[in-house]
Amino acid sequence: MPHPLRAAALAALLLAGAVACGDSSDEGTSTAESSASSSPAPAPAPADDAAGGSAAARVEAVNETMRTTAFSAIGTSTAYDGALQNMTWNPRQGLHIRISGTIGGHMYCQDGVTYISSNLFAESLKQQGQEITVPAGLDDVYVTTKSGEGCDAYFALSPTGRFSPSDDADVNGTPARAVKVSASASATDTYYVSAEDPAYLLKLKSTRDGRTSSTTYVDFGKETTVTLPSADKTLTMDAFRARIGG
């Protein structure tokens, strides 16, 4: 399931499928996301717990609040060692993720369309074993794909998450309940959600094949302008593939 800390890597994987298979960008993205969503998932959370209420209900409340509330986030990445990811979400304008450190790049999402900077796209593909050369004239271009989902899919919690009381903690002074999602023995996300309303996602810790990351969510309700790349700086997946000879 998409999440802000893995957003750039996921976008690259979706694009990689489109490049390798020669499908259209829309079809390649939909197929990849369908496969991801159909992966084995943990059994549904119990209906209730000792603290009152169900994990599923709390997850739904958190997702609704986060979808409709502006916020920012900063954290490390399981996709790029040593990199930082700064995220801004404006419900009216979309999502912006800026990656810095060992690698730099930007990703945007608005109305279900993802924009990923060509250098970040190329680096992401390289890490997946597929090398491409980005021509000099395309080094400031963004490659676009259409997911068919809202951009909140990049930070939404899975409804299969379960409360993990032993991991409950305070996040910046706010009591938080831990919701754990385990896709496999080597892929686990622990979401720290506010114990009381408003229902916010406060922190995320992730593990992927031994790599770990941590992201903190802040500035709820504080809108920051998200400005998409101009039309002359974007290419569809098909157009980008044609330009690089893919």
PDB file of C-alpha atoms in Angstrom:
ATOM      1  CA  MET A   1       0.000   0.000   0.000  1.00  0.00           C
ATOM      2  CA  PRO A   2       1.344   3.407  -0.864  1.00  0.00           C
ATOM      3  CA  HIS A   3       2.764   5.579   1.840  1.00  0.00           C
ATOM      4  CA  PRO A   4       4.624   8.925   1.825  1.00  0.00           C
ATOM      5  CA  LEU A   5       7.981   7.414   2.875  1.00  0.00           C
ATOM      6  CA  ARG A   6       7.817   4.908   0.036  1.00  0.00           C
ATOM      7  CA  ALA A   7       6.012   7.116  -2.451  1.00  0.00           C
ATOM      8  CA  ALA A   8       8.946   7.918  -4.723  1.00  0.00           C
ATOM      9  CA  ALA A   9      10.120   4.326  -4.832  1.00  0.00           C
ATOM     10  CA  LEU A  10       6.600   3.076  -5.484  1.00  0.00           C
ATOM     11  CA  ALA A  11       6.054   5.584  -8.257  1.00  0.00           C
ATOM     12  CA  ALA A  12       9.287   4.442  -9.877  1.00  0.00           C
ATOM     13  CA  LEU A  13       8.260   0.813  -9.621  1.00  0.00           C
ATOM     14  CA  LEU A  14       4.954   1.577 -11.290  1.00  0.00           C
ATOM     15  CA  LEU A  15       6.772   3.415 -14.048  1.00  0.00           C
ATOM     16  CA  ALA A  16       9.310   0.592 -14.326  1.00  0.00           C
ATOM     17  CA  GLY A  17       6.542  -1.826 -15.110  1.00  0.00           C
ATOM     18  CA  ALA A  18       5.271   0.434 -17.841  1.00  0.00           C
ATOM     19  CA  VAL A  19       8.745   0.781 -19.376  1.00  0.00           C
ATOM     20  CA  ALA A  20       9.551  -2.908 -19.261  1.00  0.00           C
ATOM     21  CA  CYS A  21       6.223  -4.191 -20.503  1.00  0.00           C
ATOM     22  CA  GLY A  22       5.509  -1.506 -23.059  1.00  0.00           C
ATOM     23  CA  ASP A  23       2.029  -0.891 -21.649  1.00  0.00           C
ATOM     24  CA  SER A  24       0.457   2.530 -21.525  1.00  0.00           C
ATOM     25  CA  SER A  25       1.213   4.492 -18.375  1.00  0.00           C
ATOM     26  CA  ASP A  26      -2.345   4.190 -17.113  1.00  0.00           C
ATOM     27  CA  GLU A  27      -2.494   0.454 -17.691  1.00  0.00           C
ATOM     28  CA  GLY A  28       0.942  -0.186 -16.221  1.00  0.00           C
ATOM     29  CA  THR A  29       0.106   1.777 -13.108  1.00  0.00           C
ATOM     30  CA  SER A  30      -3.264   0.171 -12.577  1.00  0.00           C
ATOM     31  CA  THR A  31      -1.828  -3.317 -12.992  1.00  0.00           C
ATOM     32  CA  ALA A  32       0.962  -2.696 -10.520  1.00  0.00           C
ATOM     33  CA  GLU A  33      -1.336  -1.189  -7.925  1.00  0.00           C
ATOM     34  CA  SER A  34      -3.828  -4.002  -8.361  1.00  0.00           C
ATOM     35  CA  SER A  35      -1.089  -6.535  -7.732  1.00  0.00           C
ATOM     36  CA  ALA A  36       0.073  -4.665  -4.647  1.00  0.00           C
ATOM     37  CA  SER A  37      -3.414  -4.390  -3.208  1.00  0.00           C
ATOM     38  CA  SER A  38      -4.054  -8.106  -3.770  1.00  0.00           C
ATOM     39  CA  SER A  39      -0.957  -9.213  -1.821  1.00  0.00           C
ATOM     40  CA  PRO A  40      -1.621 -11.363   1.240  1.00  0.00           C
ATOM     41  CA  ALA A  41      -2.679  -9.196   4.161  1.00  0.00           C
ATOM     42  CA  PRO A  42      -3.061  -9.807   7.878  1.00  0.00           C
ATOM     43  CA  ALA A  43      -6.406 -10.981   9.157  1.00  0.00           C
ATOM     44  CA  PRO A  44      -8.842  -8.137   9.940  1.00  0.00           C
ATOM     45  CA  ALA A  45      -8.407  -6.459  13.292  1.00  0.00           C
ATOM     46  CA  PRO A  46     -10.613  -7.644  16.158  1.00  0.00           C
ATOM     47  CA  ALA A  47     -13.930  -5.821  16.368  1.00  0.00           C
ATOM     48  CA  ASP A  48     -13.047  -4.187  19.702  1.00  0.00           C
ATOM     49  CA  ASP A  49     -10.210  -3.901  22.172  1.00  0.00           C
ATOM     50  CA  ALA A  50      -9.896  -3.269  25.864  1.00  0.00           C
ATOM     51  CA  ALA A  51      -9.489   0.482  25.404  1.00  0.00           C
ATOM     52  CA  GLY A  52     -12.808   0.702  23.574  1.00  0.00           C
ATOM     53  CA  GLY A  53     -13.448   0.961  19.850  1.00  0.00           C
ATOM     54  CA  SER A  54     -11.944  -1.023  17.024  1.00  0.00           C
ATOM     55  CA  ALA A  55      -8.654  -0.578  15.213  1.00  0.00           C
ATOM     56  CA  ALA A  56     -10.541  -0.469  11.910  1.00  0.00           C
ATOM     57  CA  ALA A  57     -12.754   2.362  13.139  1.00  0.00           C
ATOM     58  CA  ARG A  58      -9.772   4.347  14.385  1.00  0.00           C
ATOM     59  CA  VAL A  59      -7.920   3.813  11.120  1.00  0.00           C
ATOM     60  CA  GLU A  60     -10.958   5.025   9.171  1.00  0.00           C
ATOM     61  CA  ALA A  61     -11.215   8.133  11.350  1.00  0.00           C
ATOM     62  CA  VAL A  62      -7.496   8.877  10.942  1.00  0.00           C
ATOM     63  CA  ASN A  63      -7.650   8.435   7.178  1.00  0.00           C
ATOM     64  CA  GLU A  64     -10.631  10.790   6.907  1.00  0.00           C
ATOM     65  CA  THR A  65      -8.932  13.466   9.016  1.00  0.00           C
ATOM     66  CA  MET A  66      -5.624  13.220   7.172  1.00  0.00           C
ATOM     67  CA  ARG A  67      -7.340  13.277   3.778  1.00  0.00           C
ATOM     68  CA  THR A  68      -9.115  16.530   4.583  1.00  0.00           C
ATOM     69  CA  THR A  69      -6.444  18.297   6.676  1.00  0.00           C
ATOM     70  CA  ALA A  70      -3.302  20.072   5.510  1.00  0.00           C
ATOM     71  CA  PHE A  71      -0.083  18.829   7.125  1.00  0.00           C
ATOM     72  CA  SER A  72       3.639  18.386   6.664  1.00  0.00           C
ATOM     73  CA  ALA A  73       5.966  15.486   7.426  1.00  0.00           C
ATOM     74  CA  ILE A  74       9.668  14.751   7.505  1.00  0.00           C
ATOM     75  CA  GLY A  75      11.524  11.484   7.796  1.00  0.00           C
ATOM     76  CA  THR A  76      14.074   9.031   6.540  1.00  0.00           C
ATOM     77  CA  SER A  77      13.534   6.485   3.797  1.00  0.00           C
ATOM     78  CA  THR A  78      13.704   2.725   3.345  1.00  0.00           C
ATOM     79  CA  ALA A  79      14.037   3.337  -0.393  1.00  0.00           C
ATOM     80  CA  TYR A  80      17.168   5.499  -0.392  1.00  0.00           C
ATOM     81  CA  ASP A  81      19.822   5.071   2.293  1.00  0.00           C
ATOM     82  CA  GLY A  82      20.778   8.372   3.884  1.00  0.00           C
ATOM     83  CA  ALA A  83      18.031  10.358   2.165  1.00  0.00           C
ATOM     84  CA  LEU A  84      15.430  12.594   3.782  1.00  0.00           C
ATOM     85  CA  GLN A  85      11.874  13.064   2.577  1.00  0.00           C
ATOM     86  CA  ASN A  86       9.870  16.209   3.272  1.00  0.00           C
ATOM     87  CA  MET A  87       6.189  15.948   2.485  1.00  0.00           C
ATOM     88  CA  THR A  88       3.512  18.609   2.167  1.00  0.00           C
ATOM     89  CA  TRP A  89      -0.178  17.821   1.755  1.00  0.00           C
ATOM     90  CA  ASN A  90      -2.716  20.448   0.775  1.00  0.00           C
ATOM     91  CA  PRO A  91      -6.157  18.864   0.230  1.00  0.00           C
ATOM     92  CA  ARG A  92      -7.068  21.556  -2.298  1.00  0.00           C
ATOM     93  CA  GLN A  93      -3.819  21.454  -4.277  1.00  0.00           C
ATOM     94  CA  GLY A  94      -2.242  18.040  -3.829  1.00  0.00           C
ATOM     95  CA  LEU A  95       0.893  16.373  -2.513  1.00  0.00           C
ATOM     96  CA  HIS A  96       4.564  17.325  -2.762  1.00  0.00           C
ATOM     97  CA  ILE A  97       7.481  15.141  -1.647  1.00  0.00           C
ATOM     98  CA  ARG A  98      11.012  16.535  -1.739  1.00  0.00           C
ATOM     99  CA  ILE A  99      13.877  14.081  -1.416  1.00  0.00           C
ATOM    100  CA  SER A 100      17.312  15.321  -0.372  1.00  0.00           C
ATOM    101  CA  GLY A 101      20.619  14.010   0.910  1.00  0.00           C
ATOM    102  CA  THR A 102      22.266  11.121  -0.908  1.00  0.00           C
ATOM    103  CA  ILE A 103      19.848  11.705  -3.783  1.00  0.00           C
ATOM    104  CA  GLY A 104      17.705  14.680  -4.702  1.00  0.00           C
ATOM    105  CA  GLY A 105      14.402  14.905  -6.511  1.00  0.00           C
ATOM    106  CA  HIS A 106      10.731  15.783  -6.308  1.00  0.00           C
ATOM    107  CA  MET A 107       7.424  14.020  -6.627  1.00  0.00           C
ATOM    108  CA  TYR A 108       3.954  15.535  -6.854  1.00  0.00           C
ATOM    109  CA  CYS A 109       0.450  14.136  -6.955  1.00  0.00           C
ATOM    110  CA  GLN A 110      -2.799  15.853  -7.839  1.00  0.00           C
ATOM    111  CA  ASP A 111      -6.165  14.323  -8.760  1.00  0.00           C
ATOM    112  CA  GLY A 112      -4.661  10.848  -8.980  1.00  0.00           C
ATOM    113  CA  VAL A 113      -1.830  11.888 -11.325  1.00  0.00           C
ATOM    114  CA  THR A 114       1.739  11.399 -10.067  1.00  0.00           C
ATOM    115  CA  TYR A 115       4.649  13.532 -11.293  1.00  0.00           C
ATOM    116  CA  ILE A 116       8.189  12.266 -10.599  1.00  0.00           C
ATOM    117  CA  SER A 117      11.364  14.128 -11.569  1.00  0.00           C
ATOM    118  CA  SER A 118      13.304  12.297 -14.267  1.00  0.00           C
ATOM    119  CA  ASN A 119      16.519  12.041 -12.243  1.00  0.00           C
ATOM    120  CA  LEU A 120      14.683  10.495  -9.309  1.00  0.00           C
ATOM    121  CA  PHE A 121      12.838   8.207 -11.667  1.00  0.00           C
ATOM    122  CA  ALA A 122      16.105   7.036 -13.218  1.00  0.00           C
ATOM    123  CA  GLU A 123      17.753   6.457  -9.846  1.00  0.00           C
ATOM    124  CA  SER A 124      14.762   4.540  -8.572  1.00  0.00           C
ATOM    125  CA  LEU A 125      14.804   2.298 -11.629  1.00  0.00           C
ATOM    126  CA  LYS A 126      18.542   1.754 -11.159  1.00  0.00           C
ATOM    127  CA  GLN A 127      17.945   0.499  -7.650  1.00  0.00           C
ATOM    128  CA  GLN A 128      15.447  -1.956  -9.099  1.00  0.00           C
ATOM    129  CA  GLY A 129      18.018  -3.256 -11.572  1.00  0.00           C
ATOM    130  CA  GLN A 130      16.909  -1.326 -14.661  1.00  0.00           C
ATOM    131  CA  GLU A 131      19.324   1.286 -16.022  1.00  0.00           C
ATOM    132  CA  ILE A 132      18.140   4.119 -18.219  1.00  0.00           C
ATOM    133  CA  THR A 133      19.955   7.177 -19.533  1.00  0.00           C
ATOM    134  CA  VAL A 134      18.104  10.463 -19.235  1.00  0.00           C
ATOM    135  CA  PRO A 135      19.083  12.829 -22.091  1.00  0.00           C
ATOM    136  CA  ALA A 136      20.352  16.241 -20.996  1.00  0.00           C
ATOM    137  CA  GLY A 137      17.279  17.898 -22.446  1.00  0.00           C
ATOM    138  CA  LEU A 138      15.039  15.885 -20.124  1.00  0.00           C
ATOM    139  CA  ASP A 139      16.935  16.369 -16.883  1.00  0.00           C
ATOM    140  CA  ASP A 140      14.389  18.882 -15.598  1.00  0.00           C
ATOM    141  CA  VAL A 141      11.318  17.000 -16.839  1.00  0.00           C
ATOM    142  CA  TYR A 142       8.673  15.226 -14.742  1.00  0.00           C
ATOM    143  CA  VAL A 143       7.234  11.900 -15.865  1.00  0.00           C
ATOM    144  CA  THR A 144       3.506  11.482 -15.211  1.00  0.00           C
ATOM    145  CA  THR A 145       1.330   8.466 -14.497  1.00  0.00           C
ATOM    146  CA  LYS A 146      -2.339   8.172 -13.598  1.00  0.00           C
ATOM    147  CA  SER A 147      -3.119   5.852 -10.692  1.00  0.00           C
ATOM    148  CA  GLY A 148      -6.892   5.913 -10.643  1.00  0.00           C
ATOM    149  CA  GLU A 149      -6.762   6.594  -6.886  1.00  0.00           C
ATOM    150  CA  GLY A 150      -6.755   9.736  -4.808  1.00  0.00           C
ATOM    151  CA  CYS A 151      -3.394  11.129  -3.739  1.00  0.00           C
ATOM    152  CA  ASP A 152      -4.238  10.314  -0.127  1.00  0.00           C
ATOM    153  CA  ALA A 153      -3.377   6.720  -1.062  1.00  0.00           C
ATOM    154  CA  TYR A 154       0.249   7.733  -0.474  1.00  0.00           C
ATOM    155  CA  PHE A 155      -0.295   8.222   3.252  1.00  0.00           C
ATOM    156  CA  ALA A 156      -3.459   6.275   4.092  1.00  0.00           C
ATOM    157  CA  LEU A 157      -3.353   3.528   6.708  1.00  0.00           C
ATOM    158  CA  SER A 158      -4.425   0.014   5.768  1.00  0.00           C
ATOM    159  CA  PRO A 159      -7.789  -1.085   7.229  1.00  0.00           C
ATOM    160  CA  THR A 160      -6.110  -4.392   8.132  1.00  0.00           C
ATOM    161  CA  GLY A 161      -3.966  -2.689  10.784  1.00  0.00           C
ATOM    162  CA  ARG A 162      -4.155  -4.001  14.339  1.00  0.00           C
ATOM    163  CA  PHE A 163      -3.621  -2.229  17.610  1.00  0.00           C
ATOM    164  CA  SER A 164      -0.260  -3.086  19.174  1.00  0.00           C
ATOM    165  CA  PRO A 165      -0.554  -1.927  22.820  1.00  0.00           C
ATOM    166  CA  SER A 166       3.048  -2.829  23.662  1.00  0.00           C
ATOM    167  CA  ASP A 167       4.184  -0.202  21.114  1.00  0.00           C
ATOM    168  CA  ASP A 168       1.945   2.637  22.366  1.00  0.00           C
ATOM    169  CA  ALA A 169       3.954   5.805  23.050  1.00  0.00           C
ATOM    170  CA  ASP A 170       3.885   9.586  23.335  1.00  0.00           C
ATOM    171  CA  VAL A 171       4.731  11.460  20.157  1.00  0.00           C
ATOM    172  CA  ASN A 172       5.904  15.002  20.865  1.00  0.00           C
ATOM    173  CA  GLY A 173       3.903  14.965  24.079  1.00  0.00           C
ATOM    174  CA  THR A 174       0.720  13.521  22.546  1.00  0.00           C
ATOM    175  CA  PRO A 175      -0.462  10.049  23.656  1.00  0.00           C
ATOM    176  CA  ALA A 176      -0.502   7.763  20.638  1.00  0.00           C
ATOM    177  CA  ARG A 177      -1.789   4.286  19.950  1.00  0.00           C
ATOM    178  CA  ALA A 178       0.265   1.989  17.761  1.00  0.00           C
ATOM    179  CA  VAL A 179      -1.374   0.361  14.742  1.00  0.00           C
ATOM    180  CA  LYS A 180       0.754  -2.322  13.125  1.00  0.00           C
ATOM    181  CA  VAL A 181       0.531  -3.582   9.549  1.00  0.00           C
ATOM    182  CA  SER A 182       2.700  -6.555   8.565  1.00  0.00           C
ATOM    183  CA  ALA A 183       2.715  -7.506   4.892  1.00  0.00           C
ATOM    184  CA  SER A 184       5.493 -10.050   5.486  1.00  0.00           C
ATOM    185  CA  ALA A 185       8.228 -10.932   7.994  1.00  0.00           C
ATOM    186  CA  SER A 186      10.505  -8.341   6.368  1.00  0.00           C
ATOM    187  CA  ALA A 187       7.931  -5.599   5.692  1.00  0.00           C
ATOM    188  CA  THR A 188       6.237  -3.960   8.666  1.00  0.00           C
ATOM    189  CA  ASP A 189       4.708  -0.541   9.283  1.00  0.00           C
ATOM    190  CA  THR A 190       3.857   0.782  12.734  1.00  0.00           C
ATOM    191  CA  TYR A 191       1.592   3.833  12.643  1.00  0.00           C
ATOM    192  CA  TYR A 192       1.256   5.989  15.747  1.00  0.00           C
ATOM    193  CA  VAL A 193      -2.189   7.594  15.780  1.00  0.00           C
ATOM    194  CA  SER A 194      -3.522  10.081  18.304  1.00  0.00           C
ATOM    195  CA  ALA A 195      -5.283   8.313  21.170  1.00  0.00           C
ATOM    196  CA  GLU A 196      -7.923  11.040  21.298  1.00  0.00           C
ATOM    197  CA  ASP A 197      -9.626  13.174  18.660  1.00  0.00           C
ATOM    198  CA  PRO A 198      -8.746  14.853  16.377  1.00  0.00           C
ATOM    199  CA  ALA A 199      -7.726  11.557  14.783  1.00  0.00           C
ATOM    200  CA  TYR A 200      -4.248  12.298  13.419  1.00  0.00           C
ATOM    201  CA  LEU A 201      -1.403  10.159  12.154  1.00  0.00           C
ATOM    202  CA  LEU A 202       1.520  11.350  14.281  1.00  0.00           C
ATOM    203  CA  LYS A 203       4.384   9.067  13.336  1.00  0.00           C
ATOM    204  CA  LEU A 204       5.314   6.111  11.156  1.00  0.00           C
ATOM    205  CA  LYS A 205       8.098   3.573  11.589  1.00  0.00           C
ATOM    206  CA  SER A 206       8.783   1.188   8.718  1.00  0.00           C
ATOM    207  CA  THR A 207      10.999  -1.826   8.103  1.00  0.00           C
ATOM    208  CA  ARG A 208      11.839  -3.172   4.657  1.00  0.00           C
ATOM    209  CA  ASP A 209      14.287  -6.057   4.301  1.00  0.00           C
ATOM    210  CA  GLY A 210      16.373  -4.848   7.241  1.00  0.00           C
ATOM    211  CA  ARG A 211      16.201  -1.146   6.313  1.00  0.00           C
ATOM    212  CA  THR A 212      14.335   1.131   8.699  1.00  0.00           C
ATOM    213  CA  SER A 213      12.780   4.581   8.461  1.00  0.00           C
ATOM    214  CA  SER A 214      10.867   6.978  10.667  1.00  0.00           C
ATOM    215  CA  THR A 215       8.592   9.890   9.737  1.00  0.00           C
ATOM    216  CA  THR A 216       6.873  12.468  11.942  1.00  0.00           C
ATOM    217  CA  TYR A 217       3.731  14.364  10.920  1.00  0.00           C
ATOM    218  CA  VAL A 218       3.307  17.987  12.006  1.00  0.00           C
ATOM    219  CA  ASP A 219       1.643  21.351  11.270  1.00  0.00           C
ATOM    220  CA  PHE A 220      -1.905  20.012  11.035  1.00  0.00           C
ATOM    221  CA  GLY A 221      -4.219  22.578   9.486  1.00  0.00           C
ATOM    222  CA  LYS A 222      -1.345  24.757   8.278  1.00  0.00           C
ATOM    223  CA  GLU A 223      -1.644  25.012   4.514  1.00  0.00           C
ATOM    224  CA  THR A 224       1.469  25.228   2.360  1.00  0.00           C
ATOM    225  CA  THR A 225       1.168  25.979  -1.348  1.00  0.00           C
ATOM    226  CA  VAL A 226       1.751  22.993  -3.634  1.00  0.00           C
ATOM    227  CA  THR A 227       2.607  24.096  -7.165  1.00  0.00           C
ATOM    228  CA  LEU A 228       2.767  21.420  -9.845  1.00  0.00           C
ATOM    229  CA  PRO A 229       5.453  21.445 -12.544  1.00  0.00           C
ATOM    230  CA  SER A 230       4.436  23.523 -15.549  1.00  0.00           C
ATOM    231  CA  ALA A 231       2.926  21.686 -18.497  1.00  0.00           C
ATOM    232  CA  ASP A 232       6.030  22.251 -20.634  1.00  0.00           C
ATOM    233  CA  LYS A 233       8.086  20.360 -18.028  1.00  0.00           C
ATOM    234  CA  THR A 234       5.971  17.209 -17.985  1.00  0.00           C
ATOM    235  CA  LEU A 235       5.835  14.125 -20.186  1.00  0.00           C
ATOM    236  CA  THR A 236       3.495  11.160 -20.103  1.00  0.00           C
ATOM    237  CA  MET A 237       5.081   7.757 -19.667  1.00  0.00           C
ATOM    238  CA  ASP A 238       4.564   6.952 -23.350  1.00  0.00           C
ATOM    239  CA  ALA A 239       6.186  10.222 -24.434  1.00  0.00           C
ATOM    240  CA  PHE A 240       9.101   9.774 -22.049  1.00  0.00           C
ATOM    241  CA  ARG A 241       9.661   6.198 -23.231  1.00  0.00           C
ATOM    242  CA  ALA A 242       9.735   7.381 -26.827  1.00  0.00           C
ATOM    243  CA  ARG A 243      12.279  10.102 -26.030  1.00  0.00           C
ATOM    244  CA  ILE A 244      14.690   7.702 -24.296  1.00  0.00           C
ATOM    245  CA  GLY A 245      14.202   5.022 -26.939  1.00  0.00           C
ATOM    246  CA  GLY A 246      12.465   2.605 -24.578  1.00  0.00           C
TER     247      GLY A 246
END
